[in-house]
CSV table of C-alpha atoms in Angstrom, one decimal:
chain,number,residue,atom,x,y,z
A,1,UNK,CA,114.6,131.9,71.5
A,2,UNK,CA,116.1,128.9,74.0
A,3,UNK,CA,113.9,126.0,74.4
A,4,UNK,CA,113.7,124.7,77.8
A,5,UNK,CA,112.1,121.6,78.8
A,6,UNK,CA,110.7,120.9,82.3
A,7,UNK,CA,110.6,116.8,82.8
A,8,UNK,CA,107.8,115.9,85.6
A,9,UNK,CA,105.5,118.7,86.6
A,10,UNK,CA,104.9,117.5,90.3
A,11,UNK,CA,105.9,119.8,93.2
A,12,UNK,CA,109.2,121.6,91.4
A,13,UNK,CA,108.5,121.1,88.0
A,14,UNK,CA,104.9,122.6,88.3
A,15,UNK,CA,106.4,125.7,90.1
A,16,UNK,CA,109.5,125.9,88.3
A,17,UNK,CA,106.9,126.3,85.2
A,18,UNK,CA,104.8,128.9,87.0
A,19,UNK,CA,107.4,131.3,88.2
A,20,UNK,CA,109.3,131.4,84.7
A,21,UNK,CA,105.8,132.8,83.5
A,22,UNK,CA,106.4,135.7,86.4
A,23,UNK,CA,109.6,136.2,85.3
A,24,UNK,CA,110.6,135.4,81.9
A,25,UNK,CA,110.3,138.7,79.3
A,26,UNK,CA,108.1,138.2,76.5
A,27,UNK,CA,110.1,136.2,73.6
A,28,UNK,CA,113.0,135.6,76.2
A,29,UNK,CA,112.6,131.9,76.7
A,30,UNK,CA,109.7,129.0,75.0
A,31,UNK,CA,108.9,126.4,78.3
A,32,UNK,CA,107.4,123.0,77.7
A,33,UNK,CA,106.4,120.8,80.3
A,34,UNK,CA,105.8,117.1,80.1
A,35,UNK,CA,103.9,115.0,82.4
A,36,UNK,CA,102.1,111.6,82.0
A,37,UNK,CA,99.1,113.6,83.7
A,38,UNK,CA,97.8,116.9,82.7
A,39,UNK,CA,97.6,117.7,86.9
A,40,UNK,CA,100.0,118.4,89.5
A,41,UNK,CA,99.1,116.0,93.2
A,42,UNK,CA,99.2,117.9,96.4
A,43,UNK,CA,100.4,114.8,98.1
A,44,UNK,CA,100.1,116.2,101.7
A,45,UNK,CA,96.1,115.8,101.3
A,46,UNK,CA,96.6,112.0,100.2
A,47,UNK,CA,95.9,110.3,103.5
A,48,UNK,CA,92.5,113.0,104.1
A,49,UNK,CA,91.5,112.1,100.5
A,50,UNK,CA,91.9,108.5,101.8
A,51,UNK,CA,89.6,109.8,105.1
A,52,UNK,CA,87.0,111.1,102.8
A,53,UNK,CA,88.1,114.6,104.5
A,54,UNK,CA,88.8,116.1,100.9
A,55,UNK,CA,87.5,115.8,97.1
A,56,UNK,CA,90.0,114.0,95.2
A,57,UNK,CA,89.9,116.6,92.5
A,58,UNK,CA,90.4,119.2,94.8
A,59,UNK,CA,93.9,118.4,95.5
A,60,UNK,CA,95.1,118.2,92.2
A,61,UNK,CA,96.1,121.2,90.3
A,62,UNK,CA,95.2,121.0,87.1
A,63,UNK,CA,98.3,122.1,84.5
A,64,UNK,CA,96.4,123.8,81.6
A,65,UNK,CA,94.2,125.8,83.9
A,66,UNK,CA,97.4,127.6,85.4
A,67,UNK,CA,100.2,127.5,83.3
A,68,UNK,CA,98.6,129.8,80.8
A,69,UNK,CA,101.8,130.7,78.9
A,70,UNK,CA,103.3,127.1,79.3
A,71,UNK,CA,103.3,124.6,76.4
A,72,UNK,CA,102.1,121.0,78.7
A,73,UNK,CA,102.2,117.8,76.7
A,74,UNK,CA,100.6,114.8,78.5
A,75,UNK,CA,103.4,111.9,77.8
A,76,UNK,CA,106.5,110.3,79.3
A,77,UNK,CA,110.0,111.5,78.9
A,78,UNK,CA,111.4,107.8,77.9
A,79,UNK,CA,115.0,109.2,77.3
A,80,UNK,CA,117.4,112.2,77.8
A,81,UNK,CA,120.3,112.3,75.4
A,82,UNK,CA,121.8,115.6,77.0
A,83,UNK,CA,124.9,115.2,74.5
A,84,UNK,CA,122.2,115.9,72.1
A,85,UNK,CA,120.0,118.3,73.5
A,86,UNK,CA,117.2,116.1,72.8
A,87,UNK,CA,114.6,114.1,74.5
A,88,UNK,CA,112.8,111.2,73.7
A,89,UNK,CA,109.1,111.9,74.3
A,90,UNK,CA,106.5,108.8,74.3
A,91,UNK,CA,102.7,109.9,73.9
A,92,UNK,CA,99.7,107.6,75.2
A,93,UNK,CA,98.8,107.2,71.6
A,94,UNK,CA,101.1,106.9,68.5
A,95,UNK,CA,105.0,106.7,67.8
A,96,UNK,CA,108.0,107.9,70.1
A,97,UNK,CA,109.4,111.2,68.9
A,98,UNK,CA,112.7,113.4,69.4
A,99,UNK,CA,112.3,116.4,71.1
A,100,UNK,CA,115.1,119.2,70.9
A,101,UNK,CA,115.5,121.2,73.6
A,102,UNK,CA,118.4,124.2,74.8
A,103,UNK,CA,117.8,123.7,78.4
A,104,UNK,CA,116.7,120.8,80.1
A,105,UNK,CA,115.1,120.9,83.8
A,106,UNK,CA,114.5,117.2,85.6
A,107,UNK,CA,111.7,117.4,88.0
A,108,UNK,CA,110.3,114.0,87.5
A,109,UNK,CA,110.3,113.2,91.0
A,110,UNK,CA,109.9,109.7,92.9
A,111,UNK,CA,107.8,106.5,93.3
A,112,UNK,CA,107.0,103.9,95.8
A,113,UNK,CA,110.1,102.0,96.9
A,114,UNK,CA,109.4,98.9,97.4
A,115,UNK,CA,111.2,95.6,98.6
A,116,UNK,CA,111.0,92.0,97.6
A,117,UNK,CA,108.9,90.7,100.0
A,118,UNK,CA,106.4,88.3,98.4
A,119,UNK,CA,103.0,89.1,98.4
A,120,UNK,CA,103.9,92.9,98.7
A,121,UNK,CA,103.5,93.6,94.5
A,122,UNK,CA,100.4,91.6,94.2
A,123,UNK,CA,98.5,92.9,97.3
A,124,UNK,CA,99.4,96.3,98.6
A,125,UNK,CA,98.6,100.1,97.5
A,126,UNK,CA,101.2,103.0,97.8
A,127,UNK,CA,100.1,106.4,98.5
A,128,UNK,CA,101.7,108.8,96.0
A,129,UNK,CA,99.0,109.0,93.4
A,130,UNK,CA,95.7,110.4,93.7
A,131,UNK,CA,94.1,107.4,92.2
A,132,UNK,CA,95.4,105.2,95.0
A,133,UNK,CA,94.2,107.5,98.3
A,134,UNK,CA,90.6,107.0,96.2
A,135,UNK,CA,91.0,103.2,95.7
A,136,UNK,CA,91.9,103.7,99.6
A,137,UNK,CA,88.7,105.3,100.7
A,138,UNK,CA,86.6,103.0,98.2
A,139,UNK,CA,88.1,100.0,99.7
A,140,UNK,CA,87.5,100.7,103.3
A,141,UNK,CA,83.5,101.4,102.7
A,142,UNK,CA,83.1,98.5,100.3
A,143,UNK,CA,84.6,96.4,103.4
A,144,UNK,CA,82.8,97.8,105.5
A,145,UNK,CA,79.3,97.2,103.4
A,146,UNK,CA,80.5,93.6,103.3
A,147,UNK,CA,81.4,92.8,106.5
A,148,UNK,CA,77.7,94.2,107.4
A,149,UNK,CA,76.5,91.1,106.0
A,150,UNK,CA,78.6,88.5,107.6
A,151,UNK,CA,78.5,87.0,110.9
A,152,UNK,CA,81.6,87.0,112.8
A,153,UNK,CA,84.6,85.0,112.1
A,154,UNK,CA,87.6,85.3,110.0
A,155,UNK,CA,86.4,86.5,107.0
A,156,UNK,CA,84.7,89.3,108.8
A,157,UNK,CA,87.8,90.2,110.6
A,158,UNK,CA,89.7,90.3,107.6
A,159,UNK,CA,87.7,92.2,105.9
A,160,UNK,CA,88.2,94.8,108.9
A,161,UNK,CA,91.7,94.6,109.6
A,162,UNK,CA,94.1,97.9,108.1
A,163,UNK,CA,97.3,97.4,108.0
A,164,UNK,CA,100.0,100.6,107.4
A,165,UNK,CA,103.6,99.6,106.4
A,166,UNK,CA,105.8,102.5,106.6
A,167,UNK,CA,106.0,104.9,110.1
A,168,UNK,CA,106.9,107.9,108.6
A,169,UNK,CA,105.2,111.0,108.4
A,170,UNK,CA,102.7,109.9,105.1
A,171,UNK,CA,102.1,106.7,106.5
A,172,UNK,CA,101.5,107.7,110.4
A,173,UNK,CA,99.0,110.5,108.9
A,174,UNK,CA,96.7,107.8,106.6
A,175,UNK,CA,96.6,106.0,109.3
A,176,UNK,CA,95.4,108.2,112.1
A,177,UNK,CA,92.8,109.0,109.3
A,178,UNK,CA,91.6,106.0,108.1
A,179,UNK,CA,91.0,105.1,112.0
A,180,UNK,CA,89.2,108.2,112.2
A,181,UNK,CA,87.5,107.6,109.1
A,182,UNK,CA,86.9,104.1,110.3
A,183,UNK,CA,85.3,105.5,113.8
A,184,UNK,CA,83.2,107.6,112.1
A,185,UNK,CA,81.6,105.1,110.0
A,186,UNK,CA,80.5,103.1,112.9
A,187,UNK,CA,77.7,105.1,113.5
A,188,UNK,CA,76.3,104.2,109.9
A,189,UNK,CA,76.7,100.4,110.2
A,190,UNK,CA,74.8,98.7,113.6
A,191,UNK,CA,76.3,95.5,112.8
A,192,UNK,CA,79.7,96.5,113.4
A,193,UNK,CA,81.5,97.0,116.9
A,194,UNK,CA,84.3,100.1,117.4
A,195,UNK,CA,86.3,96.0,118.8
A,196,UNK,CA,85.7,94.9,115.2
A,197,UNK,CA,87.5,97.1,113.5
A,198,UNK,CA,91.4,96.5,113.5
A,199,UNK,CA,94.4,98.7,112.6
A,200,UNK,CA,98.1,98.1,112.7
A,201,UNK,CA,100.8,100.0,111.8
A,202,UNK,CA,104.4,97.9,111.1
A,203,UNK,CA,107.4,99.9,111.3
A,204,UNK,CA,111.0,98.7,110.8
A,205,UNK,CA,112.9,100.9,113.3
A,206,UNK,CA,112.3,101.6,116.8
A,207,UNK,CA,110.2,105.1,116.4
A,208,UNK,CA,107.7,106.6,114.0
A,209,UNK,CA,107.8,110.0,112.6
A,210,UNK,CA,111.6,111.0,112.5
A,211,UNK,CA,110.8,114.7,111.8
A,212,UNK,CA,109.9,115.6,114.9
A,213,UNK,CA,110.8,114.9,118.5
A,214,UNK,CA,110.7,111.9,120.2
A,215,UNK,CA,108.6,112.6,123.2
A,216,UNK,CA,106.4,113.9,120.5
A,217,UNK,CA,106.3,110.8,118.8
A,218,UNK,CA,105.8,108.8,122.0
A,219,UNK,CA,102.2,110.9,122.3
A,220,UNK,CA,101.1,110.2,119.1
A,221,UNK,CA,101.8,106.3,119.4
A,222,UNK,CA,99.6,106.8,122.8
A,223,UNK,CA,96.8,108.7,121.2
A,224,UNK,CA,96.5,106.1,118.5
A,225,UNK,CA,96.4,103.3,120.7
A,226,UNK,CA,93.7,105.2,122.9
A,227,UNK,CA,92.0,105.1,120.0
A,228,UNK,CA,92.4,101.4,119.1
A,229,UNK,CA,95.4,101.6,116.7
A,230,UNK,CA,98.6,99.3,117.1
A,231,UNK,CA,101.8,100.3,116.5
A,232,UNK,CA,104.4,97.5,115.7
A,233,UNK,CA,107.9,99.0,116.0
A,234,UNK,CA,111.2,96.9,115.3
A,235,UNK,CA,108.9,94.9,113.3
A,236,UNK,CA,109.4,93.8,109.3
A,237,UNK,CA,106.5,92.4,107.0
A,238,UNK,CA,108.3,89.2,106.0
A,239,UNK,CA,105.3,87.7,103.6
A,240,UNK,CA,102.0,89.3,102.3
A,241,UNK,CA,101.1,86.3,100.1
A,242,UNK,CA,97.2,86.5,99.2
A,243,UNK,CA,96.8,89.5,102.4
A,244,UNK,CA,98.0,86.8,105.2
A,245,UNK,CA,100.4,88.8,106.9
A,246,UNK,CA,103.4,87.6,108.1
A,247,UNK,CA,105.6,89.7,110.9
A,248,UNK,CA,109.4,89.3,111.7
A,249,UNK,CA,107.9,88.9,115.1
A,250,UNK,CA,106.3,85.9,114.7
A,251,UNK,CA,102.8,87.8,114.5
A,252,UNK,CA,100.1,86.7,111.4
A,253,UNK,CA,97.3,89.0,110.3
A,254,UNK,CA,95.0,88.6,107.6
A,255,UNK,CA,93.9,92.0,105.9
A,256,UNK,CA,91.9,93.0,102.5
A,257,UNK,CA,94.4,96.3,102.8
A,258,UNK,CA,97.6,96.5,102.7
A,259,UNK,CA,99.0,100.4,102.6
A,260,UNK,CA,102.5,100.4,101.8
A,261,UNK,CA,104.3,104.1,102.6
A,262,UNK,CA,107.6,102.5,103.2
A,263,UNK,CA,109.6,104.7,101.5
A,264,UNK,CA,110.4,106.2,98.1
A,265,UNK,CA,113.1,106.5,95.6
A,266,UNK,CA,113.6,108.9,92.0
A,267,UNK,CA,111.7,107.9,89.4
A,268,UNK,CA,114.1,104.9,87.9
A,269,UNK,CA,112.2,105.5,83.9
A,270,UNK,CA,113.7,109.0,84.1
A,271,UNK,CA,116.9,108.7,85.6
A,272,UNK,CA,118.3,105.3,83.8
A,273,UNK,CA,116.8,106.6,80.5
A,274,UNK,CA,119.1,109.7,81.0
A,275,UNK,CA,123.1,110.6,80.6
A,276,UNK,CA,123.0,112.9,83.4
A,277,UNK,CA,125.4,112.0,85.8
A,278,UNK,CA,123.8,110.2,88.9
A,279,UNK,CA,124.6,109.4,92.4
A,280,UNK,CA,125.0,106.2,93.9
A,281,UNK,CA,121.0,106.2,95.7
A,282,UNK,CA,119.7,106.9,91.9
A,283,UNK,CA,119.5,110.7,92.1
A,284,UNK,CA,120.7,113.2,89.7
A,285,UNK,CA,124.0,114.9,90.9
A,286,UNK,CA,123.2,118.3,91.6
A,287,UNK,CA,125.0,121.5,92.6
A,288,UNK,CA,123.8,123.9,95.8
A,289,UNK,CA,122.1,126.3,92.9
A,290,UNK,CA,120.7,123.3,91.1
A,291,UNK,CA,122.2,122.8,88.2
A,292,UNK,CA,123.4,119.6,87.3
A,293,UNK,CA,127.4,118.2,88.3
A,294,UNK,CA,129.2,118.6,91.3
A,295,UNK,CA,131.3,120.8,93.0
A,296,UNK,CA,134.0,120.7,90.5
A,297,UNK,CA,132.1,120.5,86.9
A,298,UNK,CA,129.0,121.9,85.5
A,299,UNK,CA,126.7,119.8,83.2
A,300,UNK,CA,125.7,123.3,81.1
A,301,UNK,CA,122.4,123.8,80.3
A,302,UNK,CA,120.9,120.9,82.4
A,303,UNK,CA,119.1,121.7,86.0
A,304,UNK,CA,117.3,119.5,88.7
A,305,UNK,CA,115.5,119.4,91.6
A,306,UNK,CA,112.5,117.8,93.9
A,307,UNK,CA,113.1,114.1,95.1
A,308,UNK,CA,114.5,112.9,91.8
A,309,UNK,CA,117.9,115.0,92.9
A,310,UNK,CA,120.3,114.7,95.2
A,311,UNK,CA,120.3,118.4,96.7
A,312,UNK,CA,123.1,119.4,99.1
A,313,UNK,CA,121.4,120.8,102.3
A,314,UNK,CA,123.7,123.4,103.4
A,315,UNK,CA,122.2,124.1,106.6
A,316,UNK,CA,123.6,120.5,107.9
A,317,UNK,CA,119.7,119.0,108.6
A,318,UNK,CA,119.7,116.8,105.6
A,319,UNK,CA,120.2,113.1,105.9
A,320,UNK,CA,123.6,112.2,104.3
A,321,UNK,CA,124.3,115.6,103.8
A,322,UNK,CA,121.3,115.6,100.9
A,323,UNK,CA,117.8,117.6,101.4
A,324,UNK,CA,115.3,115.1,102.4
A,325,UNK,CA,112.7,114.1,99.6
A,326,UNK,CA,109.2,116.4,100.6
A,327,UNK,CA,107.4,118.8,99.8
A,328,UNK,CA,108.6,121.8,101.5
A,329,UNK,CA,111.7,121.0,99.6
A,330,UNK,CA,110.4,120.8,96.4
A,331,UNK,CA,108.1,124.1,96.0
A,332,UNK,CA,111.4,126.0,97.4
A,333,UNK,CA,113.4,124.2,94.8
A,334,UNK,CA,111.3,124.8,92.4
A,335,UNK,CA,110.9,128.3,92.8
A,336,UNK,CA,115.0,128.6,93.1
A,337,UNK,CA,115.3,126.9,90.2
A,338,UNK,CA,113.1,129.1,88.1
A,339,UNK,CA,115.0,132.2,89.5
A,340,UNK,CA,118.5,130.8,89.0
A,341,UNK,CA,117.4,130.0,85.4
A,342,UNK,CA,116.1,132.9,84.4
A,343,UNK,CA,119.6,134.7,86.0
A,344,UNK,CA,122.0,132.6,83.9
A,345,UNK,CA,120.0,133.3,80.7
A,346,UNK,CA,120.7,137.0,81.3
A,347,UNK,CA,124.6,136.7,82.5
A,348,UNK,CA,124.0,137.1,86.4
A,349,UNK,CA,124.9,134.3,89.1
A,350,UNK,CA,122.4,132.0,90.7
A,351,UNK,CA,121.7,131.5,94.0
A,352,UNK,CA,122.4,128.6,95.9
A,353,UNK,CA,119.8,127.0,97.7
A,354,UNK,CA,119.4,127.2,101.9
A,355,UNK,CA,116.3,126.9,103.6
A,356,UNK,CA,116.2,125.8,106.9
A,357,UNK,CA,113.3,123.1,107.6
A,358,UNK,CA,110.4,125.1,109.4
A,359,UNK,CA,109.1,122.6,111.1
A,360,UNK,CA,106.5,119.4,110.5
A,361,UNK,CA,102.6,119.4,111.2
A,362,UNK,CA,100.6,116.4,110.8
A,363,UNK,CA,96.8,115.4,111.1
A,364,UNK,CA,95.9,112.7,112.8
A,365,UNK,CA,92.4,112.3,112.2
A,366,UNK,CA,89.3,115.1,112.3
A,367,UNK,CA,90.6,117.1,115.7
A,368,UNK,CA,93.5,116.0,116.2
A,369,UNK,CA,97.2,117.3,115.0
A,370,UNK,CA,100.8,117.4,115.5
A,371,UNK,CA,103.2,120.3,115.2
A,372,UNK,CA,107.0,120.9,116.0
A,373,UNK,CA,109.5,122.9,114.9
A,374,UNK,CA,112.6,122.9,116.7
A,375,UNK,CA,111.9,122.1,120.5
A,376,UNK,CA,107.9,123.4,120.3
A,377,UNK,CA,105.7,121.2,120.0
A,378,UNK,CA,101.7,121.8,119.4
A,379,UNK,CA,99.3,118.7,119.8
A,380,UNK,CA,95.5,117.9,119.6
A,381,UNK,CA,93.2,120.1,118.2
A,382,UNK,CA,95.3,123.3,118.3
A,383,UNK,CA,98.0,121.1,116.0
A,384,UNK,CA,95.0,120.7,113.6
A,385,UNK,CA,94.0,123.6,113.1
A,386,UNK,CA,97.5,124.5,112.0
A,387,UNK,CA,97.6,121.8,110.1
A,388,UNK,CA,94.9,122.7,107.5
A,389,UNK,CA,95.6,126.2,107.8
A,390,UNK,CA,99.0,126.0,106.4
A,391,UNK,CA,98.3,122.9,103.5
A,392,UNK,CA,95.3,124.6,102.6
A,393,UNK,CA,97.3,128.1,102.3
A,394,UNK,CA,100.2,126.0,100.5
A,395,UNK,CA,98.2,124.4,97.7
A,396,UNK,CA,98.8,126.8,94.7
A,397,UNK,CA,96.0,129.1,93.3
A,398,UNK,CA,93.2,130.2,94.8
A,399,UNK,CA,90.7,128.4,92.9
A,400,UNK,CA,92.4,125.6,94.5
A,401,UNK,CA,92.0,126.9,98.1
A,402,UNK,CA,88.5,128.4,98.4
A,403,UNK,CA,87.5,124.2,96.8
A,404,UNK,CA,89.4,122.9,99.9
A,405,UNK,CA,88.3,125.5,102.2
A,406,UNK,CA,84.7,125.2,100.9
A,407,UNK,CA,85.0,121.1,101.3
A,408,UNK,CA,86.1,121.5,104.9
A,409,UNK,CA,83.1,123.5,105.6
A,410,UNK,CA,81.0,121.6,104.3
A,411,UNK,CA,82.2,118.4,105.8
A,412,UNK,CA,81.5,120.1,109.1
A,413,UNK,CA,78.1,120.3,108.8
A,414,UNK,CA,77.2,117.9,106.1
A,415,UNK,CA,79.9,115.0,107.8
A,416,UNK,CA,81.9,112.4,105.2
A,417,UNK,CA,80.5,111.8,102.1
A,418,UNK,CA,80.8,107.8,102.6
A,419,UNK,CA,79.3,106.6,98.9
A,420,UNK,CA,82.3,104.1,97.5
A,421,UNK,CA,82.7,104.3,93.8
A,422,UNK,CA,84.7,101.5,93.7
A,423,UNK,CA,82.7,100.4,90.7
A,424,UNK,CA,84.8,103.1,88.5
A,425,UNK,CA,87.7,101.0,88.4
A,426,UNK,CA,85.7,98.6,86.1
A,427,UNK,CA,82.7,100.9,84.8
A,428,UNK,CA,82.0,98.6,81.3
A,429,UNK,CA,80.7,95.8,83.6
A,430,UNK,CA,77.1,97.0,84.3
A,431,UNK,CA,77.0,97.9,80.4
A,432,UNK,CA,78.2,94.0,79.1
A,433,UNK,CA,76.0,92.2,81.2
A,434,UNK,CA,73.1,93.5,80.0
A,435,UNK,CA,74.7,94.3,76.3
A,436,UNK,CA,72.6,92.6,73.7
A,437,UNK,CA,75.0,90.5,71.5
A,438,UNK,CA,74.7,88.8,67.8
A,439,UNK,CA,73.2,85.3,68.0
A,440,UNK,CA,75.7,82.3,66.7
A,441,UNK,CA,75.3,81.6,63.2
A,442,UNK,CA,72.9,78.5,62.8
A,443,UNK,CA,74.2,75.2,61.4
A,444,UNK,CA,73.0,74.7,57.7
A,445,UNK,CA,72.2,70.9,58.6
A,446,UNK,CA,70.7,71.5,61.7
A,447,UNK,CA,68.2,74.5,60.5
């Protein structure tokens, strides 16, 4: 019986997994998935996790509660020695190991790409993780309890002051939220004026939000600064050196939180550890039915997809020619690949992958939305509703949906939860400082 090993179980590797279990035979293949964590992120509901808008743990899927017939091991993949057929698998506690495998599937998707800017390492937060959109949210009412209790002046304002680096679509979205989020905390905290609060956006080129159209994009810049949000376009962070902001514009701002969504690029620990043939922007080479090479050669036995491979988009949308590194991609990919896999184990031909992007919806805060595919364009609260209604559809299993679903009604009568837990990032502290500890050993001569 082949062995097949899925590396990553985000987006494609997760579904990749799930649809084998639809359509393997009984005894026809063993699949074993390995992931540092035991749960799959829907990253769409980051920037509403951020806004207090969803339960964190309701927007991760957990990997043992849905791949029933799927062997998960929670560990890194630290090498691929394809050559070999094996793969060198590092667990959280203990010794390296070698893993043999017949067919190898690399889903181990991407991370924050960053540059080196100083200041940018030490300071700022990326949004890819779960744990990051809930140090987000914790953050902003901690600052917000603090700045309560100071009288205004720069401290205050720094304490704040939100800044966003990145215009794309994940970085527009958390920070229409957070300024929502931020609005609707005001209400809570009499101290603070809505002219207190300050959000700024920085964005390298000259628009925001390249998947849709530009007059589309030229309301959603005016809606944000209706709602006291500034956009800075043509404008690069220079220096973030202990959160003092410093703006190819001349501009300074001093900020407690620095988002960073500027970007992302394929997991580097997967793809330099590997002999898979790679591309010159660090993704695996990959064929238009996902298996690894190019158009003229095969790499048998070894398959790819999500944002750690360099997809051909063969409806000509793509940038470079490539499908662009989201979502949409990725669960199509990942349901593709489990198809074409389970076709070449039994002789047939796969299929090569074509999907035409749909479109791009957005939320921008509780009531308001973005939608547009093609030349329609939906905006406000109609946009909104669309929004939710499709991630909330898209987020697999229905456990999954009727705890988002439930959330969202509940948020609608109940409002925010706004308790920051911030404390969880150092829980032991409470317990040492009142931890009873063995007195010194008294001196002989001194007694």
């Amino acid at each position: 019986m082949p062995r097949i090993l899925i590396v990553g179980g985000g987006y494609a590797g997760f579904y990749t997994a799930w649809k084998l279990e639809k359509w393997l035979r009984d005894g026809e293949a063993e699949v074993t998935v390995v992931d540092p964590l035991p749960y799959m992120t829907y990253q769409p509901f980051l920037p509403e996790v951020a806004a207090g808008s969803i339960e964190p743990r309701h927007s991760v899927v957990a990997q043992r509660r849905h791949l029933k017939k799927t062997t998960v091991i929670t560990a890194k993949v630290t090498g691929i020695d394809h050559a070999a057929k094996t793969a060198t698998i590092t667990p959280p506690v203990g010794e390296p190991y070698a893993f043999d495998y017949d067919i190898v599937v690399v889903t181990g998707g991407a991370v924050s790409r960053t540059f080196p800017i100083p200041g940018v390492a030490e300071n700022a937060i990326g949004l890819k993780t779960i744990e990051e959109a809930v140090a987000i949210r914790d953050k902003v009412l901690t600052n917000f309890d603090k700045a309560a209790q100071l009288p205004a002046g720069p401290e205050r304002d720094r304490l704040l002051t939100f800044v966003v680096v990145g215009g794309g679509f994940a970085g527009i979205e958390v920070f229409a939220e957070l300024r929502s989020f931020a609005s609707s905390l005001l209400k809570r905290y009499p101290q603070i004026a809505f002219e207190d609060t300050h959000f700024h956006l920085i964005e390298a080129m000259g628009r925001i939000m390249p998947e849709v159209s530009l007059p589309t994009s030229h309301w959603v810049i005016k809606n944000l600064a209706q709602r006291g949000a500034e956009i800075h376009l043509e404008t690069q962070l220079t220096s973030a050196v202990d959160g003092h902001l410093e703006l190819s514009t001349g501009e300074t701002l001093d900020s407690d939180l620095i988002v960073w969504t500027a970007g992302v690029m394929a997991n580097p620990a997967i793809v330099r550890g590997s002999d898979l043939p790679v591309e010159q922007r660090g993704r695996i080479t990959v064929r238009p039915d996902l298996r690894v090479g190019d158009e003229d050669t095969i790499v048998e036995d070894a398959w790819a997809a999500g944002d750690i491979a360099a997809v051909p988009d063969l409806t000509g949308g793509g940038v470079g020619g490539f499908c662009v590194p989201n979502a949409q991609h990725a669960v199509r990919q990942g349901k593709l690949l489990a198809k074409n896999l389970v076709a070449v184990l039994r002789g047939e031909t796969p299929k090569d992958y074509i999907h035409k992007n749909m479109g791009a919806v957005a939320g921008l805060g509780v009531g308001i939305g973005v939608f547009q595919s093609g030349k329609f364009a939906m905006k406000g609260l109609i946009a909104w509703f669309a929004h939710r209604g499709y991630h909330g559809l898209a987020i697999p299993g229905w456990e999954r949906k009727w705890r988002v679903f439930w959330g969202w009604w509940n948020n609608f009568w109940l409002g925010r939860d706004i308790v920051s837990l911030e404390a969880v990032q150092t829980p032991r502290v409470a317990f040492e400082t009142f931890a009873a500890r063995p007195k010194p050993p008294v001196d002989a001569e001194a007694k």
